[in-house]
Coordinates of C-alpha atoms and ligand atoms in Angstrom, one line a residue:
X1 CA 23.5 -3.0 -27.6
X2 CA 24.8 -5.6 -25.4
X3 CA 22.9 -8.3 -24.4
X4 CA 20.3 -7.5 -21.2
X5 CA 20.6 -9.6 -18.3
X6 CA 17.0 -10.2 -17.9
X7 CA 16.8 -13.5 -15.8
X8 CA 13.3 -14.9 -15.6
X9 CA 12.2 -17.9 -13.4
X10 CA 9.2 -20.2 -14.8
X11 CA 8.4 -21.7 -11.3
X12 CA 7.2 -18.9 -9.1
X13 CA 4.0 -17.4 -9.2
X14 CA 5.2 -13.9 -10.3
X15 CA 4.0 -13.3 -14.3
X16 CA 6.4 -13.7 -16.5
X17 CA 5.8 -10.0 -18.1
X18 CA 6.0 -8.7 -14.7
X19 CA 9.7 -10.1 -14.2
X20 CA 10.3 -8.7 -17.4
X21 CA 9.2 -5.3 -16.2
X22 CA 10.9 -5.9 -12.4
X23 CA 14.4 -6.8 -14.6
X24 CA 14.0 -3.9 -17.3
X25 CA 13.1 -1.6 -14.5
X26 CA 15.8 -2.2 -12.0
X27 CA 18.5 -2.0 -14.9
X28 CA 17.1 2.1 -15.4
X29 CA 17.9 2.6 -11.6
X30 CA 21.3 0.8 -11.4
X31 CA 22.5 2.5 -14.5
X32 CA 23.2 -0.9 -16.7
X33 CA 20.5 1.0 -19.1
X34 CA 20.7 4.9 -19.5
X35 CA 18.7 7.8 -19.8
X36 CA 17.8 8.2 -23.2
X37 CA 19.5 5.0 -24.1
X38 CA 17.7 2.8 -27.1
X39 CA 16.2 -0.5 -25.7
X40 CA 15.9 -4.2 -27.7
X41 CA 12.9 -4.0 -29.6
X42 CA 9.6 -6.3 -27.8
X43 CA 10.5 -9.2 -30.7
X44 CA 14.4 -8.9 -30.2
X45 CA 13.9 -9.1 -26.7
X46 CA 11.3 -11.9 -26.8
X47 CA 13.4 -13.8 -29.0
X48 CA 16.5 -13.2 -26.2
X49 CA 14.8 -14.3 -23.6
X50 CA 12.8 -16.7 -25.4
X51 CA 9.0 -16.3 -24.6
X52 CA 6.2 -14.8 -26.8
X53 CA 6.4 -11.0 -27.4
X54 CA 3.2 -10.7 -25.5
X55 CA 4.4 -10.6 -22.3
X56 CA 7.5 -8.2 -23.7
X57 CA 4.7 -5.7 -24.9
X58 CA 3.1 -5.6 -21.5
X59 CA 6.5 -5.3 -19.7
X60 CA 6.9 -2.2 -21.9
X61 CA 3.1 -0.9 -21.8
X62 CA 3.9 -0.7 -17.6
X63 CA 7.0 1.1 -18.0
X64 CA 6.0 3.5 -20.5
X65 CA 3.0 4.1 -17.8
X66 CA 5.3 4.4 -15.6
X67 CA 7.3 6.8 -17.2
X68 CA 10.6 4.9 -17.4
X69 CA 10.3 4.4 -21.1
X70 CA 9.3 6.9 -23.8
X71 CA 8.3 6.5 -27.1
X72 CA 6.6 3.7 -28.8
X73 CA 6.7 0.5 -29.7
X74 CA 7.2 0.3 -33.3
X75 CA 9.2 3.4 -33.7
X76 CA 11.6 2.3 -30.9
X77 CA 11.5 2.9 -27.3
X78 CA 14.2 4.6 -25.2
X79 CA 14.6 5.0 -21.6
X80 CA 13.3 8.1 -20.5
X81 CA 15.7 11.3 -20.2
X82 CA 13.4 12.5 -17.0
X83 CA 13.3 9.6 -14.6
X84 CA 13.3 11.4 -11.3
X85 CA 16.8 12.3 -9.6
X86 CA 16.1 10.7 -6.7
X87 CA 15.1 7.4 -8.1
X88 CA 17.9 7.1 -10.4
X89 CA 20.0 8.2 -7.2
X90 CA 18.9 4.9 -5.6
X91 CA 22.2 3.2 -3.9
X92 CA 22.8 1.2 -6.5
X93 CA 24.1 3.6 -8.7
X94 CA 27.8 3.7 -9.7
X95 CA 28.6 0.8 -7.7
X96 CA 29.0 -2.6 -9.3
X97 CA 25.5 -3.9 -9.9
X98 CA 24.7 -6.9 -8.1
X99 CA 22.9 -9.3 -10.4
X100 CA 19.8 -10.8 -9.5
X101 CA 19.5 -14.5 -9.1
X102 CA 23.2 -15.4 -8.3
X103 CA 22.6 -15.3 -4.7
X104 CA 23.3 -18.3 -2.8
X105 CA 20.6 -17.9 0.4
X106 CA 17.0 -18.3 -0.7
X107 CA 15.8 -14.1 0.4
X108 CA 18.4 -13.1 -2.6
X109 CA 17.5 -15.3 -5.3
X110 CA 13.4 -14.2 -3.8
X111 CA 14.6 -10.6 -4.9
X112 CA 13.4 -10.8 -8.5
X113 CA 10.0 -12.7 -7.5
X114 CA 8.3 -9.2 -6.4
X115 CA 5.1 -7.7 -8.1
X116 CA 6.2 -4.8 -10.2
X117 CA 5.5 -1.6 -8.2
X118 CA 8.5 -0.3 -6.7
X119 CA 7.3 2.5 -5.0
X120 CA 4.6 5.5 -4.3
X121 CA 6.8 7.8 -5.2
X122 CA 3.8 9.2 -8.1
X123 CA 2.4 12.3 -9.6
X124 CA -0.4 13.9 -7.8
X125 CA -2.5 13.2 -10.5
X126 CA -6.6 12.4 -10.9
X127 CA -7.3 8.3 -9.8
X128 CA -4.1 8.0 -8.4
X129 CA -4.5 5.8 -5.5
X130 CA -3.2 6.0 -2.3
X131 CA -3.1 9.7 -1.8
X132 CA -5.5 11.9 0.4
X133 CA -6.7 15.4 -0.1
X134 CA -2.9 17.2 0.0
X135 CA -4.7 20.5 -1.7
X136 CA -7.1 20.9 1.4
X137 CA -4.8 20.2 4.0
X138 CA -4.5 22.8 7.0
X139 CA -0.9 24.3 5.8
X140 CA -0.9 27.1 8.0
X141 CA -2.0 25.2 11.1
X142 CA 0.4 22.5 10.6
X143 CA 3.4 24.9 10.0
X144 CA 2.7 26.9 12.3
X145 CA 3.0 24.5 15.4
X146 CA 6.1 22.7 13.6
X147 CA 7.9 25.9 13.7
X148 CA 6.7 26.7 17.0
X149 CA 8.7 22.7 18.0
X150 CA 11.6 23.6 16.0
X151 CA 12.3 26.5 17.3
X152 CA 12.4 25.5 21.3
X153 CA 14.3 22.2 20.5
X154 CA 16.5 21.5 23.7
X155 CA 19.7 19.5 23.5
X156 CA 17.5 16.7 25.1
X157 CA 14.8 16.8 22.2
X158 CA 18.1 16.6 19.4
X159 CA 19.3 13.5 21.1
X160 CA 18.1 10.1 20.7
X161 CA 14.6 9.4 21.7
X162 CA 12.3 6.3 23.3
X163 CA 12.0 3.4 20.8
X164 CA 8.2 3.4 21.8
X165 CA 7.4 7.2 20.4
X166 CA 6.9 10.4 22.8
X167 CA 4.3 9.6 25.7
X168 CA 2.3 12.5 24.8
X169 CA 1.6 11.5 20.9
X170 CA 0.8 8.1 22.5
X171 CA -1.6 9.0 24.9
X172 CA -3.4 11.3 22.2
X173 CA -3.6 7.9 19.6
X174 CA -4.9 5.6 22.3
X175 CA -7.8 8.0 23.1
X176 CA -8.1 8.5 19.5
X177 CA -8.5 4.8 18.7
X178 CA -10.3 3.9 22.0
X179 CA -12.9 6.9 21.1
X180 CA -13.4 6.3 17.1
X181 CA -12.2 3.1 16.7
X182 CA -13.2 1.6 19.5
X183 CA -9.9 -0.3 19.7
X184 CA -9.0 -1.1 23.7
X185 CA -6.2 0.0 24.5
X186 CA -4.1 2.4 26.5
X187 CA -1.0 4.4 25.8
X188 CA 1.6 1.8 27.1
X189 CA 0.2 -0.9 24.1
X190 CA 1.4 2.1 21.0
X191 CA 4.7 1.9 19.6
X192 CA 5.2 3.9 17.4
X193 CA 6.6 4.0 13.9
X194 CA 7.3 5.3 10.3
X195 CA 3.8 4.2 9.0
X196 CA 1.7 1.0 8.2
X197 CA 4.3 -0.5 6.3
X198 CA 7.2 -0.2 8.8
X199 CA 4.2 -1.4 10.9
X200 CA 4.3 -4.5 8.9
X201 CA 7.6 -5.9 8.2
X202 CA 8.4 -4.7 12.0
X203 CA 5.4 -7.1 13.2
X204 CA 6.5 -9.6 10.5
X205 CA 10.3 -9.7 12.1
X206 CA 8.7 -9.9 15.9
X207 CA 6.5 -12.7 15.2
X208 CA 7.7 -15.0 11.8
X209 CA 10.2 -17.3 11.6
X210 CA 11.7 -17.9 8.0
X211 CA 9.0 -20.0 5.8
X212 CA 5.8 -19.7 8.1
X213 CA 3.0 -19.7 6.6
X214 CA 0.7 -16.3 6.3
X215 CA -2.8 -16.1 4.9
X216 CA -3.4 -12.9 3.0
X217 CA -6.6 -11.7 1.4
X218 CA -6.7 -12.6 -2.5
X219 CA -6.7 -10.1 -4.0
X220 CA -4.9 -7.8 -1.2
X221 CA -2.3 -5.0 -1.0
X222 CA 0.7 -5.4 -2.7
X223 CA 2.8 -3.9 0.1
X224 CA 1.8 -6.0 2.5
X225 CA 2.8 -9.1 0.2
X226 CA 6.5 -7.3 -0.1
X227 CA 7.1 -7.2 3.9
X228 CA 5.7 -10.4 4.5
X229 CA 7.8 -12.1 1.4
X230 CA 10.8 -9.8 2.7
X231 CA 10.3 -11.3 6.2
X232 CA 10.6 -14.8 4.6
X233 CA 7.0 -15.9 4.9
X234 CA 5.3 -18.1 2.4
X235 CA 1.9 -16.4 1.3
X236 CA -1.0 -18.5 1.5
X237 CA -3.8 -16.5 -0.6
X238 CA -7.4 -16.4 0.9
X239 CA -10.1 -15.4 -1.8
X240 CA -12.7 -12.3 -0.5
X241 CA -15.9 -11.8 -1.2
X242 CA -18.6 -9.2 0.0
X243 CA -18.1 -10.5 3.8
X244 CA -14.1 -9.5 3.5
X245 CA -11.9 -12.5 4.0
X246 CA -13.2 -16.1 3.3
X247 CA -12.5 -18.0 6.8
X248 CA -14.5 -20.7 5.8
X249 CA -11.3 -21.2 3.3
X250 CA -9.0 -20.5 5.8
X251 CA -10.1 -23.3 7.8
X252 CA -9.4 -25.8 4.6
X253 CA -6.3 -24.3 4.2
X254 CA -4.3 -26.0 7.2
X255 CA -3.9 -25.4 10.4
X256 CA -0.2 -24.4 10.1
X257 CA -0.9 -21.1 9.2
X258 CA 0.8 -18.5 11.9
X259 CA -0.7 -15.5 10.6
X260 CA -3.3 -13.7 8.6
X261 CA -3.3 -10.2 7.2
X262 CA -6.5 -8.8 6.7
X263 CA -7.8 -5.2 6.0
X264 CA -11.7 -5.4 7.6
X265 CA -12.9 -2.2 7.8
X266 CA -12.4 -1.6 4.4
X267 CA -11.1 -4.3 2.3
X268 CA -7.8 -3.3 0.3
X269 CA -8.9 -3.1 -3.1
X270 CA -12.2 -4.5 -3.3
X271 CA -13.9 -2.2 -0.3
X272 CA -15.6 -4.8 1.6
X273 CA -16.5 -4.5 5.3
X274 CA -15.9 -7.6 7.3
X275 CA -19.1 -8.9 8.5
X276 CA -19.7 -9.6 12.5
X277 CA -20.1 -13.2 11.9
X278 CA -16.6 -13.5 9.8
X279 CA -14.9 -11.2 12.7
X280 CA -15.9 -13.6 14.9
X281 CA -14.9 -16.9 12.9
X282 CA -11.8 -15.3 12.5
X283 CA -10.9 -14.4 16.2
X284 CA -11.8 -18.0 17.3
X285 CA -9.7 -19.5 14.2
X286 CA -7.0 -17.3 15.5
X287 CA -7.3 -18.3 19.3
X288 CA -8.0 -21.9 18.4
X289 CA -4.6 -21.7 15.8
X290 CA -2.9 -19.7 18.0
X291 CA -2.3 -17.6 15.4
X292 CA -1.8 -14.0 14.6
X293 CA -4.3 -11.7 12.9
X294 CA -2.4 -8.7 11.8
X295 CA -5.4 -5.8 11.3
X296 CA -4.4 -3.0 9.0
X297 CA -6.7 -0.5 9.4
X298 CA -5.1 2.5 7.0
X299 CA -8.3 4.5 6.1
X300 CA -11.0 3.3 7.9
X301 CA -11.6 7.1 8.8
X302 CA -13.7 7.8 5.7
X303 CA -17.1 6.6 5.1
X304 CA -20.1 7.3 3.4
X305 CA -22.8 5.1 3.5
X306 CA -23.1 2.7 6.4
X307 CA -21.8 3.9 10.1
X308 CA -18.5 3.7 11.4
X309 CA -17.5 0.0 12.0
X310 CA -15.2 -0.7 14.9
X311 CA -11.8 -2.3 15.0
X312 CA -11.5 -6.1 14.8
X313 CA -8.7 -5.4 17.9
X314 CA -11.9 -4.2 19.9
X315 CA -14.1 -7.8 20.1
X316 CA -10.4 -9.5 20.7
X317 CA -10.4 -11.9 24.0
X318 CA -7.8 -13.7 23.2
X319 CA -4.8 -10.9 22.7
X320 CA -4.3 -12.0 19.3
X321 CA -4.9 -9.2 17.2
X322 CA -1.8 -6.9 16.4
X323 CA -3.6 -3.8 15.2
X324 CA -1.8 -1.4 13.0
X325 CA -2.7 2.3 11.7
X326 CA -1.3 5.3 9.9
X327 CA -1.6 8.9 9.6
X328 CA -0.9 8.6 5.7
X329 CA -4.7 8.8 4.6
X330 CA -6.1 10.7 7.3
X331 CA -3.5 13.8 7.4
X332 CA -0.6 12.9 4.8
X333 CA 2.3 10.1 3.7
X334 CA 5.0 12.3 4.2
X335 CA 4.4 12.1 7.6
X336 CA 5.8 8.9 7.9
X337 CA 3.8 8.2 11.1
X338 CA 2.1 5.2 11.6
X339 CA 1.3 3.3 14.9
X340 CA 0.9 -0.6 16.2
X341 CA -1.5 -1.5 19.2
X342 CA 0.6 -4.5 20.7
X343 CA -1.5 -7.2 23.2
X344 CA 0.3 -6.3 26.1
X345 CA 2.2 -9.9 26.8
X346 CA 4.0 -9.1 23.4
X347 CA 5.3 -5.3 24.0
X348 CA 8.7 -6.3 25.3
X349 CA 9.8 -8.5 21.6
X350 CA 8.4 -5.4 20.0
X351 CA 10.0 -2.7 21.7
X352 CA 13.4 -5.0 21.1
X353 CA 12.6 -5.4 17.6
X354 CA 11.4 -2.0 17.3
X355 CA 15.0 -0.5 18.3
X356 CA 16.5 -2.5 16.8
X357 CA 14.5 -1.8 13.5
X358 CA 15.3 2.0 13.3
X359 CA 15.5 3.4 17.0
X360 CA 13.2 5.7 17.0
X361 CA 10.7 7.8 14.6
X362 CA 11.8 11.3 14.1
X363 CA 10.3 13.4 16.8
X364 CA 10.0 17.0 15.2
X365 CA 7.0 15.5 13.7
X366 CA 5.9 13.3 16.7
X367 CA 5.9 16.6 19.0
X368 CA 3.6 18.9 16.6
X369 CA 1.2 15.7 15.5
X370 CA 1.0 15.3 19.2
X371 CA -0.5 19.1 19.4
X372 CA -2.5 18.6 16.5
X373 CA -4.0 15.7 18.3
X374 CA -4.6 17.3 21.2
X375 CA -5.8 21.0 20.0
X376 CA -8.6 20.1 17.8
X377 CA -7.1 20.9 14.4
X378 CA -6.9 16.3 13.6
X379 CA -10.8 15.8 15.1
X380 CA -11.8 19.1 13.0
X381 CA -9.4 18.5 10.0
X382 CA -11.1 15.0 9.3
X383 CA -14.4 16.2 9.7
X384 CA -14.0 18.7 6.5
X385 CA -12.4 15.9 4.7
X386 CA -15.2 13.7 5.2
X387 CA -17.3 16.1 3.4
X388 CA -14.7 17.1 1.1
X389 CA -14.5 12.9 0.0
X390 CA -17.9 12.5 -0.3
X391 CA -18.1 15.0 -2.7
X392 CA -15.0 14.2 -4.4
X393 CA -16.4 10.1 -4.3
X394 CA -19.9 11.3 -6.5
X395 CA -18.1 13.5 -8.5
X396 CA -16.2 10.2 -9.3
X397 CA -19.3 8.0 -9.3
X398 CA -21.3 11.0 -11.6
X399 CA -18.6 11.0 -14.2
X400 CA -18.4 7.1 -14.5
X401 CA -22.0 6.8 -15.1
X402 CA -21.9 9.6 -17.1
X403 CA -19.4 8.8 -19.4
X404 CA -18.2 5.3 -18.9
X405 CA -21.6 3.4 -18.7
X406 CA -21.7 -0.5 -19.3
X407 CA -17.7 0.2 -19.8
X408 CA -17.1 -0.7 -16.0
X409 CA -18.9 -2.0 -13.0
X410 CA -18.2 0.1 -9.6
X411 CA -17.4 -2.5 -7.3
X412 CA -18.5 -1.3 -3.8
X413 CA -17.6 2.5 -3.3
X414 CA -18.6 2.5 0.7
X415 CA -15.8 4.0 2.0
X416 CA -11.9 5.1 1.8
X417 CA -10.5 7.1 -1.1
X418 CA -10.4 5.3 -4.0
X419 CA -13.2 3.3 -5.8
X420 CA -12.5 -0.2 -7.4
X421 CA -14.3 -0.7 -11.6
X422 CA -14.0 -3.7 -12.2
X423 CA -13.9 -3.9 -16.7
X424 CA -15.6 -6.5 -19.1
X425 CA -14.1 -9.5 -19.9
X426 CA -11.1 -9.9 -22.0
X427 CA -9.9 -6.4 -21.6
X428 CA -6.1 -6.5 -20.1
X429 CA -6.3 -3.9 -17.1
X430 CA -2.4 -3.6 -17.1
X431 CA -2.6 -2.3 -20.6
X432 CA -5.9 -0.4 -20.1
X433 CA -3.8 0.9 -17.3
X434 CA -0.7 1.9 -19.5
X435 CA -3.2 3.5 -21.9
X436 CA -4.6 6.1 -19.5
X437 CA -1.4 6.9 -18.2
X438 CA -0.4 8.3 -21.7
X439 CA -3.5 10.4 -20.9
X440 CA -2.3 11.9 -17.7
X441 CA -4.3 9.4 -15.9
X442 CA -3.2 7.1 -13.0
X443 CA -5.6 4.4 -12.6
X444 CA -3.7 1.4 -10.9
X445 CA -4.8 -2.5 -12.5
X446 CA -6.6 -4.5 -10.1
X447 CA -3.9 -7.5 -11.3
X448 CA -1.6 -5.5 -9.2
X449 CA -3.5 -7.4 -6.0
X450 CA -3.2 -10.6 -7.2
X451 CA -0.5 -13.2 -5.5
X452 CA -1.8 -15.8 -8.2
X453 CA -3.5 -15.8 -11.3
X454 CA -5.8 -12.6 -11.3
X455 CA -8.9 -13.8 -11.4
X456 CA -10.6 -10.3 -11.8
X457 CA -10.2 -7.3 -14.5
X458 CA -10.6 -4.0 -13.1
X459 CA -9.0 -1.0 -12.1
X460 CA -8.4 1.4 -8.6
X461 CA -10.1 4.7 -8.8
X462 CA -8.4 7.3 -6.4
X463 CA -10.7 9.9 -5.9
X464 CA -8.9 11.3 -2.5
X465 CA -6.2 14.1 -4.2
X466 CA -8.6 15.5 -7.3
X467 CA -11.3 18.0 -7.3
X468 CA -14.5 17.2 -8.2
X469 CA -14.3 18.9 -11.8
X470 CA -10.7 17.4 -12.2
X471 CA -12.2 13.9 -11.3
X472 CA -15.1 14.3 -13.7
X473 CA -12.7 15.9 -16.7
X474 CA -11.0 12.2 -15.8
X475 CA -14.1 9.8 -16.0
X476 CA -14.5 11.6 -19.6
X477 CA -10.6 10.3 -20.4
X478 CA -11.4 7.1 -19.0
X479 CA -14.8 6.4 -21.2
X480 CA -12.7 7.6 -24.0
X481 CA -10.0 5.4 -23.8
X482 CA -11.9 2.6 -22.8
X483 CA -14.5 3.0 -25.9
X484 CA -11.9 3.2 -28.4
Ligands
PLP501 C1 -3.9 -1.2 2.6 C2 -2.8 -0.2 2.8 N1 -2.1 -0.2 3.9 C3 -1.1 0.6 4.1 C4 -0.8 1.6 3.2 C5 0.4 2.5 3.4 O1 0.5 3.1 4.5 P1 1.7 3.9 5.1 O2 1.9 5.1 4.3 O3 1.3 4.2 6.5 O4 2.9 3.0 5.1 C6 -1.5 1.7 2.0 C7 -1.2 2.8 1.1 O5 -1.9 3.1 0.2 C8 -2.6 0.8 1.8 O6 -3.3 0.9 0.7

């Protein structure tokens, strides 16, 4: 075969077998490599691009994880045949393939510099992170008042629709968040939007400029990183510890830092809560900065040992939290609705930005969510699936001590819906990771999290979409696979 053009970049902080996996990965979906096609072997390949064929075999362990490769190393590897339509329908496809690196402007030659996952687009499978209970949700509710909207649509409902969201879904989140999230707010501060991560880059356009500095917990969520980096801002990583965010190392850090992203009621991956005194620090670092604290709180819902914390937004004087919040966990991602509270002196730039972002969220969804809101069904709905997780979290925390033993340490497993082992030293969670996906199971590495160097093995437990028994049948896998 020809040649790949695989171009790696030796002075960023993205991993060198990550780039390999970024490059390999986006040739599948822009057709340069084909469905069943044969790919280099790791040492031709190494010896191509001139690096050690360890990096080359871990590039390949994620993709055959994945599922974009097949086969195995040794007895060649092949792209797979079943890589999902609408992946390999992406809009690069039978167009001329842009190749990365030759742009001219410093966001296109960024491109290639992102962590490897791509996308949540990933069997409902046990441990797979990120996804809620989708067997117990209310079906017949839910349908039932969508068909009720879709069937009384007016002309005025199929037009275009208020940037901001429908009043009434509004005024149901702020009594929501004012009531169990003790966030202040009224309806005229929610705009609302295609969840957390539209959240995100929309906040990240309003408020950045190109190369500002953003703090961001080490390790943190990977999605975040991609809208900040997309927005052009340099990432300034801030180690966590059991407190959440470090802010006594955001102080050290500089005072040109416009903006920190932090996850405090339940620190994405490690589970931390934020402690009072480090909310405080960091709301008077923020007002003293004048700087930005963007609060995502995407499952704070769930919790099973200590009481509900409040939002950081709530102890804010100083209007300088920008709080942001999803649906996703709490009913499901398809949805695509998530929310920001703006501080009031900033809702004119974000309503601007917001339109000129996407519009408008679609409102078939907006109009029955508003019902559900207001009827009951959301208030009862996460009640069940608080019992429902905290079942589904000991099954989880049963099997591991069961069946995995000294093999991993549970790192905090408080709240949200996935739990965070962390695994002994010198065992490579991206491979452990690619190793349990051959076994029909989808624990995400904790290296994932990592802007630099990771400094932790481990991996993310999602408890939230298995049953008990299917989460327990899974620890057995995993103590399996990790003993051998
Ligand atoms: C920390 C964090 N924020 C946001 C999201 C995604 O939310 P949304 O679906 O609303 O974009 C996730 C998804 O798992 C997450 O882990």
């Amino acid at each position: 075969m020809a040649t790949l053009h695989l171009p790696l970049d030796r002075n960023v902080d993205v991993p060198i077998f990550r780039q390999i996996s970024d490059g390999l990965r986006r040739a599948i979906l822009d057709g340069r490599l084909r469905p069943g096609q044969r790919i280099p072997s790791t040492r031709g390949l190494a010896t191509d691009l001139g690096v050690s064929r360890l990096p080359v075999l871990s590039a390949y362990e994620q993709l055959l994880h994945e599922g974009y490769l097949v086969g195995r190393t040794g007895s060649g590897t092949f792209v797979s045949k079943k890589i999902p339509d609408d992946l390999m329908r992406s809009p690069a496809v039978g167009r001329p393939t842009p190749v990365p690196h030759t742009g001219t402007s410093p966001r296109e030659r960024a491109v290639p510099n992102h962590p490897s996952l791509t996308s949540w687009h990933v069997p409902v499978i046990p441990f797979q992170v990120g996804l809620p209970a989708l067997d117990l949700f209310p079906h017949a509710a839910w349908a039932k008042l969508v068909a009720r909207h879709v069937r009384k649509e007016t002309p005025e409902q199929l037009a275009y629709s208020d940037p901001a969201g429908l009043r009434g879904l509004r005024v149901a989140i702020a009594e929501h968040l004012r009531a169990s999230r003790a966030v202040r707010c009224v309806a005229d501060q929610i705009l609302i939007v295609s969840g957390s991560q539209a959240a995100l880059r929309l906040t990240a356009a309003t408020l950045l400029e190109p190369n500002d500095r953003v703090a961001i917990e080490e390790p943190g969520y990977f999605g975040a990183h991609r809208a900040l980096r997309d927005a052009g801002a340099q990432l300034v990583p801030v180690p966590v510890d059991a407190e959440g965010l470090n802010v006594a190392t955001l102080e050290r850090r500089g005072e040109k830092i416009r903006a920190v992203y932090v996850t405090p009621s339940h620190q994405y991956p490690l589970g931390a809560t934020m402690s009072a005194s480090r909310r405080f620090a960091l709301l008077d670092w923020a007002a003293r900065n004048e700087a930005w604290i963007l609060e995502d709180d995407y499952d704070s819902e769930f919790r099973y040992i200590s009481r509900p914390v409040g939002a950081l937004q709530g102890m804010d004087a100083h209007d300088r939290v920008i709080y942001m919040g999803t649906f996703s966990k709490a009913i499901f991602p398809a949805l695509r609705v998530g929310y920001i509270v703006v501080p009031p002196p900033l809702w004119a730039r974000f309503l601007e930005s917001r339109f000129a972002f996407d519009l408008f969220t679609p409102t078939l969804y907006q109009r029955a969510l508003a019902e559900f809101l207001k009827e009951g069904h959301f208030a009862r709905h996460l009640r069940r699936m608080r019992s429902a997780y905290l079942e589904r979290r000991d099954a989880l925390l049963h099997g591991l001590a069961l069946h995995c033993g000294n093999l991993v340490r549970v790192h905090n497993s408080d709240a949200g819906l996935h739990v965070t082992v962390l695994l002994p030293k010198g065992v490579d969670d991206y491979e452990m990771a690619g190793r349990l996906g051959r076994r029909g199971i989808a624990a995400l590495a904790l290296s994932t999290s990592y802007v630099g160097p990771a400094r932790r093995q481990g991996l993310l437990l999602g408890f939230g979409c298995a049953a008990p028994e299917q989460l327990l049948e899974a620890t057995r896998v995993l103590g399996e696979v990790l003993g051998s």
